[in-house]
Amino acid sequence: IHDYPGADQGRSRYLVMPSYKGKNFTIDRQDGVKGELLNEDTIKFSVGFSFLFPTESKDIPVRTGMPDLDWTFQLGPEFHVYLYRSTFHSMFIRLPLRFVLTTDFYRDFEFRNWNFPPSLRSVIYLGPGRGEITTRLELDFASERYNDFFYEVDPKYSTPTRPAYDAKKGFMEYIVGINYAYYDSFPWTYFIGGNIYFMGDSVNRESPLLVRTTNYSILGGVIRYF
């Protein structure tokens, strides 16, 4: 995965985490930690949690000499509004509002206001022994303080090739993703997927830190249920 939205490089990330499916509480690979408070036929309301990995700026050429990118944690409410539901197919709009904190767990704890990534998701069940496919089209909007984290260049960090830049709030990126999961060999589930991120229309397109307008990521994993 890319080091941050618009980075010119990325790296492999590995994570071991619990996966839990309960009546009102879940931990999973797609939505992080989520507590479900309302579950109706057409609307679900829950509180969700997610995070982004940290990266040292010395490993990102365009950010050399700048502060590191700390752990990013997001927590907040979300709605699922179902447009269609059947045995083999469901489609819904996901509306999460996340409050953002970045930290290195030592000295730096900074509240970054909000991140709002609404999406349209489709889940197709292929039948017994065939798994399911999930697709998503997502738009990502963020506060100025959150965009500062990725795209701001304070004058004291400016160089001849990295001019000072004041980041703006607003649109960050479009995300198109697809994920395949096979779960008919209980207690094992296998999944693989990929995402494409488009930042050509970002409000911070002119930032010297937004190097690439298209990023890619691939993912895969194994879940063992107990």
PDB file of C-alpha atoms in Angstrom:
ATOM      1  CA  ILE A   1       0.000   0.000   0.000  1.00  0.00           C
ATOM      2  CA  HIS A   2       1.155   3.608  -0.625  1.00  0.00           C
ATOM      3  CA  ASP A   3       2.754   5.469   2.304  1.00  0.00           C
ATOM      4  CA  TYR A   4       0.042   8.147   2.183  1.00  0.00           C
ATOM      5  CA  PRO A   5      -2.529   9.340  -0.391  1.00  0.00           C
ATOM      6  CA  GLY A   6      -0.536  10.668  -3.348  1.00  0.00           C
ATOM      7  CA  ALA A   7       2.825   9.190  -2.300  1.00  0.00           C
ATOM      8  CA  ASP A   8       5.306   8.115  -4.955  1.00  0.00           C
ATOM      9  CA  GLN A   9       6.131   4.865  -3.176  1.00  0.00           C
ATOM     10  CA  GLY A  10       4.664   2.280  -0.845  1.00  0.00           C
ATOM     11  CA  ARG A  11       5.583  -0.856   1.026  1.00  0.00           C
ATOM     12  CA  SER A  12       4.245  -4.198   2.173  1.00  0.00           C
ATOM     13  CA  ARG A  13       2.431  -4.188   5.501  1.00  0.00           C
ATOM     14  CA  TYR A  14       1.694  -7.240   7.621  1.00  0.00           C
ATOM     15  CA  LEU A  15      -0.828  -7.409  10.404  1.00  0.00           C
ATOM     16  CA  VAL A  16      -2.145 -10.073  12.752  1.00  0.00           C
ATOM     17  CA  MET A  17      -5.446  -9.026  14.289  1.00  0.00           C
ATOM     18  CA  PRO A  18      -8.522 -10.694  15.811  1.00  0.00           C
ATOM     19  CA  SER A  19     -11.674 -11.113  13.747  1.00  0.00           C
ATOM     20  CA  TYR A  20     -14.936 -11.337  15.660  1.00  0.00           C
ATOM     21  CA  LYS A  21     -18.537 -11.621  14.485  1.00  0.00           C
ATOM     22  CA  GLY A  22     -21.122 -10.968  17.176  1.00  0.00           C
ATOM     23  CA  LYS A  23     -24.742  -9.833  17.173  1.00  0.00           C
ATOM     24  CA  ASN A  24     -23.897  -6.196  17.887  1.00  0.00           C
ATOM     25  CA  PHE A  25     -20.098  -6.054  17.733  1.00  0.00           C
ATOM     26  CA  THR A  26     -17.648  -7.019  14.985  1.00  0.00           C
ATOM     27  CA  ILE A  27     -13.954  -6.795  14.197  1.00  0.00           C
ATOM     28  CA  ASP A  28     -13.154  -7.458  10.549  1.00  0.00           C
ATOM     29  CA  ARG A  29     -10.710  -6.693   7.740  1.00  0.00           C
ATOM     30  CA  GLN A  30     -12.988  -4.268   5.858  1.00  0.00           C
ATOM     31  CA  ASP A  31     -14.405  -2.008   8.550  1.00  0.00           C
ATOM     32  CA  GLY A  32     -12.055  -2.399  11.520  1.00  0.00           C
ATOM     33  CA  VAL A  33     -13.879  -2.391  14.860  1.00  0.00           C
ATOM     34  CA  LYS A  34     -17.616  -1.720  14.765  1.00  0.00           C
ATOM     35  CA  GLY A  35     -20.366  -1.689  17.369  1.00  0.00           C
ATOM     36  CA  GLU A  36     -23.853  -1.944  15.865  1.00  0.00           C
ATOM     37  CA  LEU A  37     -26.519   0.104  17.640  1.00  0.00           C
ATOM     38  CA  LEU A  38     -29.439  -0.115  15.188  1.00  0.00           C
ATOM     39  CA  ASN A  39     -30.178  -2.889  12.694  1.00  0.00           C
ATOM     40  CA  GLU A  40     -33.314  -2.441  10.595  1.00  0.00           C
ATOM     41  CA  ASP A  41     -34.225  -3.791   7.159  1.00  0.00           C
ATOM     42  CA  THR A  42     -33.113  -0.646   5.339  1.00  0.00           C
ATOM     43  CA  ILE A  43     -30.897   1.255   7.811  1.00  0.00           C
ATOM     44  CA  LYS A  44     -28.052   0.224  10.105  1.00  0.00           C
ATOM     45  CA  PHE A  45     -26.364   2.566  12.568  1.00  0.00           C
ATOM     46  CA  SER A  46     -23.073   1.741  14.254  1.00  0.00           C
ATOM     47  CA  VAL A  47     -19.868   3.206  15.671  1.00  0.00           C
ATOM     48  CA  GLY A  48     -16.704   2.228  13.805  1.00  0.00           C
ATOM     49  CA  PHE A  49     -12.940   2.401  14.301  1.00  0.00           C
ATOM     50  CA  SER A  50     -10.061   2.194  11.803  1.00  0.00           C
ATOM     51  CA  PHE A  51      -6.382   3.146  11.518  1.00  0.00           C
ATOM     52  CA  LEU A  52      -3.492   3.880   9.141  1.00  0.00           C
ATOM     53  CA  PHE A  53       0.096   2.683   9.562  1.00  0.00           C
ATOM     54  CA  PRO A  54       2.906   5.137  10.456  1.00  0.00           C
ATOM     55  CA  THR A  55       5.854   5.884   8.162  1.00  0.00           C
ATOM     56  CA  GLU A  56       9.171   7.625   8.867  1.00  0.00           C
ATOM     57  CA  SER A  57       9.769  10.634   6.624  1.00  0.00           C
ATOM     58  CA  LYS A  58      13.373   9.573   5.987  1.00  0.00           C
ATOM     59  CA  ASP A  59      11.905   6.661   3.992  1.00  0.00           C
ATOM     60  CA  ILE A  60       9.875   9.044   1.794  1.00  0.00           C
ATOM     61  CA  PRO A  61      12.228  11.104  -0.435  1.00  0.00           C
ATOM     62  CA  VAL A  62       9.797  13.988  -0.970  1.00  0.00           C
ATOM     63  CA  ARG A  63       9.287  14.324   2.822  1.00  0.00           C
ATOM     64  CA  THR A  64      12.946  14.133   3.862  1.00  0.00           C
ATOM     65  CA  GLY A  65      13.566  16.465   6.818  1.00  0.00           C
ATOM     66  CA  MET A  66       9.855  16.771   7.641  1.00  0.00           C
ATOM     67  CA  PRO A  67       8.017  15.282  10.648  1.00  0.00           C
ATOM     68  CA  ASP A  68       7.192  11.575  10.449  1.00  0.00           C
ATOM     69  CA  LEU A  69       3.698  10.378   9.594  1.00  0.00           C
ATOM     70  CA  ASP A  70       2.417   8.986  12.905  1.00  0.00           C
ATOM     71  CA  TRP A  71      -0.215   6.353  13.561  1.00  0.00           C
ATOM     72  CA  THR A  72      -3.621   7.617  12.452  1.00  0.00           C
ATOM     73  CA  PHE A  73      -6.736   6.486  14.324  1.00  0.00           C
ATOM     74  CA  GLN A  74     -10.309   7.191  13.275  1.00  0.00           C
ATOM     75  CA  LEU A  75     -13.450   6.709  15.355  1.00  0.00           C
ATOM     76  CA  GLY A  76     -17.030   7.746  14.715  1.00  0.00           C
ATOM     77  CA  PRO A  77     -20.620   6.917  13.749  1.00  0.00           C
ATOM     78  CA  GLU A  78     -21.759   5.466  10.451  1.00  0.00           C
ATOM     79  CA  PHE A  79     -25.009   4.665   8.663  1.00  0.00           C
ATOM     80  CA  HIS A  80     -25.666   1.908   6.131  1.00  0.00           C
ATOM     81  CA  VAL A  81     -28.658   2.680   3.909  1.00  0.00           C
ATOM     82  CA  TYR A  82     -29.678  -0.397   1.921  1.00  0.00           C
ATOM     83  CA  LEU A  83     -30.841   0.191  -1.636  1.00  0.00           C
ATOM     84  CA  TYR A  84     -31.383  -3.481  -2.438  1.00  0.00           C
ATOM     85  CA  ARG A  85     -31.234  -6.759  -0.485  1.00  0.00           C
ATOM     86  CA  SER A  86     -31.802 -10.331  -1.632  1.00  0.00           C
ATOM     87  CA  THR A  87     -30.360 -13.778  -0.967  1.00  0.00           C
ATOM     88  CA  PHE A  88     -27.548 -13.329  -3.488  1.00  0.00           C
ATOM     89  CA  HIS A  89     -27.054  -9.581  -3.760  1.00  0.00           C
ATOM     90  CA  SER A  90     -27.121  -6.486  -1.587  1.00  0.00           C
ATOM     91  CA  MET A  91     -26.286  -2.881  -2.345  1.00  0.00           C
ATOM     92  CA  PHE A  92     -25.977  -0.092   0.189  1.00  0.00           C
ATOM     93  CA  ILE A  93     -24.674   3.404   0.786  1.00  0.00           C
ATOM     94  CA  ARG A  94     -22.146   3.659   3.629  1.00  0.00           C
ATOM     95  CA  LEU A  95     -21.970   7.019   5.424  1.00  0.00           C
ATOM     96  CA  PRO A  96     -19.177   7.101   8.048  1.00  0.00           C
ATOM     97  CA  LEU A  97     -18.044  10.236   9.878  1.00  0.00           C
ATOM     98  CA  ARG A  98     -14.663   9.691  11.510  1.00  0.00           C
ATOM     99  CA  PHE A  99     -12.942  11.829  14.140  1.00  0.00           C
ATOM    100  CA  VAL A 100      -9.193  11.614  13.614  1.00  0.00           C
ATOM    101  CA  LEU A 101      -6.246  11.417  16.020  1.00  0.00           C
ATOM    102  CA  THR A 102      -2.571  11.093  15.039  1.00  0.00           C
ATOM    103  CA  THR A 103       0.033   9.986  17.563  1.00  0.00           C
ATOM    104  CA  ASP A 104       3.496   8.493  18.002  1.00  0.00           C
ATOM    105  CA  PHE A 105       2.498   7.210  21.494  1.00  0.00           C
ATOM    106  CA  TYR A 106       5.300   9.251  23.081  1.00  0.00           C
ATOM    107  CA  ARG A 107       4.943  13.033  22.825  1.00  0.00           C
ATOM    108  CA  ASP A 108       2.736  13.830  19.863  1.00  0.00           C
ATOM    109  CA  PHE A 109      -1.046  13.511  20.188  1.00  0.00           C
ATOM    110  CA  GLU A 110      -2.957  15.688  17.756  1.00  0.00           C
ATOM    111  CA  PHE A 111      -6.667  15.876  16.989  1.00  0.00           C
ATOM    112  CA  ARG A 112      -7.159  16.234  13.211  1.00  0.00           C
ATOM    113  CA  ASN A 113     -10.901  16.964  13.197  1.00  0.00           C
ATOM    114  CA  TRP A 114     -12.791  14.772  10.737  1.00  0.00           C
ATOM    115  CA  ASN A 115     -12.724  12.474   7.727  1.00  0.00           C
ATOM    116  CA  PHE A 116     -15.889  11.689   5.722  1.00  0.00           C
ATOM    117  CA  PRO A 117     -15.620   8.842   3.137  1.00  0.00           C
ATOM    118  CA  PRO A 118     -19.114   7.981   1.834  1.00  0.00           C
ATOM    119  CA  SER A 119     -19.267   4.961  -0.450  1.00  0.00           C
ATOM    120  CA  LEU A 120     -21.551   2.807  -2.574  1.00  0.00           C
ATOM    121  CA  ARG A 121     -20.984  -0.902  -1.943  1.00  0.00           C
ATOM    122  CA  SER A 122     -22.256  -4.029  -3.655  1.00  0.00           C
ATOM    123  CA  VAL A 123     -21.969  -7.560  -2.249  1.00  0.00           C
ATOM    124  CA  ILE A 124     -22.654 -10.496  -4.586  1.00  0.00           C
ATOM    125  CA  TYR A 125     -22.898 -14.015  -3.158  1.00  0.00           C
ATOM    126  CA  LEU A 126     -21.831 -16.458  -5.871  1.00  0.00           C
ATOM    127  CA  GLY A 127     -23.462 -19.505  -4.322  1.00  0.00           C
ATOM    128  CA  PRO A 128     -22.350 -22.462  -2.172  1.00  0.00           C
ATOM    129  CA  GLY A 129     -18.643 -23.191  -2.580  1.00  0.00           C
ATOM    130  CA  ARG A 130     -18.024 -20.070  -4.686  1.00  0.00           C
ATOM    131  CA  GLY A 131     -17.605 -17.260  -2.174  1.00  0.00           C
ATOM    132  CA  GLU A 132     -18.632 -13.627  -2.586  1.00  0.00           C
ATOM    133  CA  ILE A 133     -17.434 -10.479  -4.320  1.00  0.00           C
ATOM    134  CA  THR A 134     -17.602  -7.020  -2.762  1.00  0.00           C
ATOM    135  CA  THR A 135     -17.085  -3.853  -4.814  1.00  0.00           C
ATOM    136  CA  ARG A 136     -16.996  -0.246  -3.665  1.00  0.00           C
ATOM    137  CA  LEU A 137     -16.916   3.261  -5.083  1.00  0.00           C
ATOM    138  CA  GLU A 138     -15.822   5.727  -2.421  1.00  0.00           C
ATOM    139  CA  LEU A 139     -15.371   9.496  -2.183  1.00  0.00           C
ATOM    140  CA  ASP A 140     -13.058  10.824   0.525  1.00  0.00           C
ATOM    141  CA  PHE A 141     -13.443  14.270   2.121  1.00  0.00           C
ATOM    142  CA  ALA A 142     -11.354  15.621   4.992  1.00  0.00           C
ATOM    143  CA  SER A 143     -10.897  18.605   7.290  1.00  0.00           C
ATOM    144  CA  GLU A 144      -8.043  21.047   6.773  1.00  0.00           C
ATOM    145  CA  ARG A 145      -6.156  19.684   9.783  1.00  0.00           C
ATOM    146  CA  TYR A 146      -6.377  16.150   8.426  1.00  0.00           C
ATOM    147  CA  ASN A 147      -5.208  17.244   4.980  1.00  0.00           C
ATOM    148  CA  ASP A 148      -2.419  19.246   6.683  1.00  0.00           C
ATOM    149  CA  PHE A 149      -1.055  15.938   7.956  1.00  0.00           C
ATOM    150  CA  PHE A 150      -0.394  14.703   4.409  1.00  0.00           C
ATOM    151  CA  TYR A 151      -0.002  17.810   2.245  1.00  0.00           C
ATOM    152  CA  GLU A 152       1.019  20.854   4.327  1.00  0.00           C
ATOM    153  CA  VAL A 153       4.584  22.168   3.890  1.00  0.00           C
ATOM    154  CA  ASP A 154       5.427  24.605   6.681  1.00  0.00           C
ATOM    155  CA  PRO A 155       7.781  27.392   5.505  1.00  0.00           C
ATOM    156  CA  LYS A 156      10.530  26.080   7.800  1.00  0.00           C
ATOM    157  CA  TYR A 157      10.500  22.779   5.864  1.00  0.00           C
ATOM    158  CA  SER A 158      10.426  24.354   2.401  1.00  0.00           C
ATOM    159  CA  THR A 159      13.273  23.732  -0.053  1.00  0.00           C
ATOM    160  CA  PRO A 160      13.933  24.787  -3.673  1.00  0.00           C
ATOM    161  CA  THR A 161      12.157  21.621  -4.820  1.00  0.00           C
ATOM    162  CA  ARG A 162       9.533  21.585  -2.050  1.00  0.00           C
ATOM    163  CA  PRO A 163       7.900  25.013  -1.769  1.00  0.00           C
ATOM    164  CA  ALA A 164       5.750  25.977   1.218  1.00  0.00           C
ATOM    165  CA  TYR A 165       2.122  24.945   0.836  1.00  0.00           C
ATOM    166  CA  ASP A 166      -0.995  25.603   2.906  1.00  0.00           C
ATOM    167  CA  ALA A 167      -3.310  22.579   2.672  1.00  0.00           C
ATOM    168  CA  LYS A 168      -7.082  23.027   2.277  1.00  0.00           C
ATOM    169  CA  LYS A 169     -10.086  21.114   3.529  1.00  0.00           C
ATOM    170  CA  GLY A 170     -12.285  19.251   1.083  1.00  0.00           C
ATOM    171  CA  PHE A 171     -12.078  16.437  -1.431  1.00  0.00           C
ATOM    172  CA  MET A 172      -9.122  14.026  -1.183  1.00  0.00           C
ATOM    173  CA  GLU A 173      -9.681  11.118  -3.571  1.00  0.00           C
ATOM    174  CA  TYR A 174     -11.909   8.624  -5.366  1.00  0.00           C
ATOM    175  CA  ILE A 175     -11.422   4.965  -4.447  1.00  0.00           C
ATOM    176  CA  VAL A 176     -12.507   1.978  -6.532  1.00  0.00           C
ATOM    177  CA  GLY A 177     -12.092  -1.422  -4.900  1.00  0.00           C
ATOM    178  CA  ILE A 178     -12.919  -5.089  -5.344  1.00  0.00           C
ATOM    179  CA  ASN A 179     -12.592  -7.928  -2.845  1.00  0.00           C
ATOM    180  CA  TYR A 180     -13.180 -11.682  -3.165  1.00  0.00           C
ATOM    181  CA  ALA A 181     -13.741 -13.858  -0.087  1.00  0.00           C
ATOM    182  CA  TYR A 182     -14.096 -17.631   0.119  1.00  0.00           C
ATOM    183  CA  TYR A 183     -15.577 -18.817   3.415  1.00  0.00           C
ATOM    184  CA  ASP A 184     -17.091 -22.241   2.654  1.00  0.00           C
ATOM    185  CA  SER A 185     -14.202 -24.186   4.233  1.00  0.00           C
ATOM    186  CA  PHE A 186     -15.064 -23.307   7.845  1.00  0.00           C
ATOM    187  CA  PRO A 187     -13.240 -22.551  10.120  1.00  0.00           C
ATOM    188  CA  TRP A 188     -11.049 -20.967   7.425  1.00  0.00           C
ATOM    189  CA  THR A 189     -11.797 -17.916   5.263  1.00  0.00           C
ATOM    190  CA  TYR A 190      -9.522 -16.668   2.473  1.00  0.00           C
ATOM    191  CA  PHE A 191      -9.661 -13.266   0.827  1.00  0.00           C
ATOM    192  CA  ILE A 192      -7.880 -11.211  -1.806  1.00  0.00           C
ATOM    193  CA  GLY A 193      -8.580  -7.782  -3.257  1.00  0.00           C
ATOM    194  CA  GLY A 194      -7.302  -4.537  -4.661  1.00  0.00           C
ATOM    195  CA  ASN A 195      -7.978  -0.804  -4.727  1.00  0.00           C
ATOM    196  CA  ILE A 196      -7.256   2.083  -7.082  1.00  0.00           C
ATOM    197  CA  TYR A 197      -7.043   5.628  -5.674  1.00  0.00           C
ATOM    198  CA  PHE A 198      -7.562   8.662  -7.942  1.00  0.00           C
ATOM    199  CA  MET A 199      -6.382  12.075  -6.658  1.00  0.00           C
ATOM    200  CA  GLY A 200      -6.444  14.165  -9.836  1.00  0.00           C
ATOM    201  CA  ASP A 201      -9.371  16.222  -8.491  1.00  0.00           C
ATOM    202  CA  SER A 202      -7.983  16.648  -4.970  1.00  0.00           C
ATOM    203  CA  VAL A 203      -8.268  20.160  -3.535  1.00  0.00           C
ATOM    204  CA  ASN A 204      -4.577  19.770  -2.649  1.00  0.00           C
ATOM    205  CA  ARG A 205      -3.464  18.697  -6.109  1.00  0.00           C
ATOM    206  CA  GLU A 206      -0.862  21.522  -6.127  1.00  0.00           C
ATOM    207  CA  SER A 207       0.883  20.334  -2.963  1.00  0.00           C
ATOM    208  CA  PRO A 208       4.503  19.290  -3.647  1.00  0.00           C
ATOM    209  CA  LEU A 209       3.807  16.278  -1.434  1.00  0.00           C
ATOM    210  CA  LEU A 210       1.041  14.976  -3.718  1.00  0.00           C
ATOM    211  CA  VAL A 211       3.408  13.328  -6.157  1.00  0.00           C
ATOM    212  CA  ARG A 212       1.173  10.756  -7.862  1.00  0.00           C
ATOM    213  CA  THR A 213      -2.471  11.239  -8.752  1.00  0.00           C
ATOM    214  CA  THR A 214      -3.068   7.477  -8.927  1.00  0.00           C
ATOM    215  CA  ASN A 215      -2.133   4.930  -6.262  1.00  0.00           C
ATOM    216  CA  TYR A 216      -2.762   1.179  -6.074  1.00  0.00           C
ATOM    217  CA  SER A 217      -2.959  -1.372  -3.297  1.00  0.00           C
ATOM    218  CA  ILE A 218      -3.440  -5.123  -3.135  1.00  0.00           C
ATOM    219  CA  LEU A 219      -4.377  -7.190  -0.117  1.00  0.00           C
ATOM    220  CA  GLY A 220      -4.796 -10.779   0.887  1.00  0.00           C
ATOM    221  CA  GLY A 221      -5.173 -12.844   3.998  1.00  0.00           C
ATOM    222  CA  VAL A 222      -6.421 -15.842   5.884  1.00  0.00           C
ATOM    223  CA  ILE A 223      -8.900 -15.875   8.784  1.00  0.00           C
ATOM    224  CA  ARG A 224      -9.156 -18.745  11.270  1.00  0.00           C
ATOM    225  CA  TYR A 225     -12.331 -18.828  13.382  1.00  0.00           C
ATOM    226  CA  PHE A 226     -12.440 -20.468  16.812  1.00  0.00           C
TER     227      PHE A 226
END
